[in-house]
Amino acid sequence: MSIVVSLLRQPRLMCHHIVTCRSSSSLINTPEKKISFADHRTAYAHLSRTEILRAWIVLKLCSFDFLLQNSLKVLEHSQRVLGRGLLEKILRPTLYDQFVAGDDPQSLKETANKLKKVGIKLMILPSLEEDVGQKSDENRYNSNVEVTLQLAEIAYHHGGPLSCLQTKITALISADLLLKLAERNRDKEDQFRTISSWANYMAGGLLAPVSYLDKTENIELEKGLERLKSVGAFASGLQLRLLVDGEFTYLNQAISIAALSMAGAFNQSRPVVWNTYQCYLKDAFEKICSELEITQRMGVGFGAKIVRGAYLERERQLSVEGNYPDPTNPSYEATSDVYDRVVEYLLEEVVRSGGQRCNVIVASHNEKSVLKALTKMRSLGISPKDNTVVFGQIYGMASNITVKLASEGYIVYNSVPYGSLFDVLPYLSRRATENRAVLKGTRRERTLLARELRARFLGF
């Protein structure tokens, strides 16, 4: 109760088409209809008092740097001291329920129905990934395929066609093999030849052995591509959007090759397989232009999820350890400039392509970036109902943005982790460490949550 009292006492508060790229420099005009993300009544109307209080407490804890930096250690130590049973009783109704949809189809259905009432769609996120140095395990990769296909069915069941499912290439192919492929595919034409070869295989053709891989690695690659083919074909059959997540820069070249190969096989009529573009990287705009050109050369659709990115601090640390130039932008403001530039260019590409050949997810918790995207959509005549430009935020955060956009008729998704508590929490812990800037910047949201609590308790 003392927490509630303290809350109630808070004060009220451009690229040329296909080949060359240039910066889009058109002016951003004031939106015809001003949208405010300060409406706490709309943002939290679907939540109970307990859920609002939980959100405030969890987001407050996430603002402490020590907890974010040491979250995995704290979790492991708590498990040793308290035991799994007691720890689960503490974490399930708090951290887990705040950020995770559940660990079985029924709990996911309940989350989906709750979000559906306020116009929000699910973007399911399985907590499956691997990093360099982990032993390759075919059984694990095959199990990951089964989980991914199950989640694809759940996504379709609850959201129908054009529902979103996220995946990581490292859940399906060895990270060590991807690293070797990334190192040998630096040249643009080498990349295109590899992409064309893999796309042809996933479309039913033959796969030629790769000269710089040994026999075991070639077998491993073919099995990995077969898994990508299975997931891509299944998503295409259900008319889903399969969103390939970005990872560390040392893997991203191979991940892009895999994602574009799947696009070559499955994006013939519309974007089924999408890649993710991390705008904290200096080369984000050039990468967008390059990969868009590749899909145009192949004559297939292009889907892009635009994020600021989650691995910034680790990328900077790796550049120091490896004695190579820092690939990240020098500041949050510089990243925001890149983000807005990329979004503006891609919205123009949506119009140039006629709407259905280029689709975009504006995945952002930054109110200014979202408002700029809305303004650009209006100036280009892109309707919110076209389903070519949609928005996304993390489940459990930024409801003031998500719910407001949905109430205004925009198509909005929540990125929703799914899995058992002890499978998902280590994953969330890593994401918390990587997303420190986002989690530490939730002060405005906590203020809105406090205002809503005050309104619920005191009536104003």
Coordinates of C-alpha atoms in Angstrom, one line a residue, residues 34 40 42 45 75 112 131 159 165 169 210 221 301 308 408 435:
K34 CA -2.5 15.4 -33.7
H40 CA -3.3 7.1 -19.8
T42 CA -7.0 4.9 -23.2
A45 CA -8.2 0.9 -19.8
L75 CA 18.5 -15.0 -11.4
A112 CA -4.3 -12.9 -27.5
D131 CA 25.9 -18.2 -30.4
G159 CA -4.6 -13.9 -35.8
L165 CA 6.0 -15.0 -36.1
I169 CA 18.4 -18.3 -38.0
V210 CA 30.4 -25.2 -51.2
L221 CA 24.5 -26.7 -44.4
G301 CA 8.7 -9.0 -52.4
R308 CA 17.0 0.6 -33.2
E408 CA -6.7 5.4 -34.2
N435 CA 18.0 -3.2 -24.0

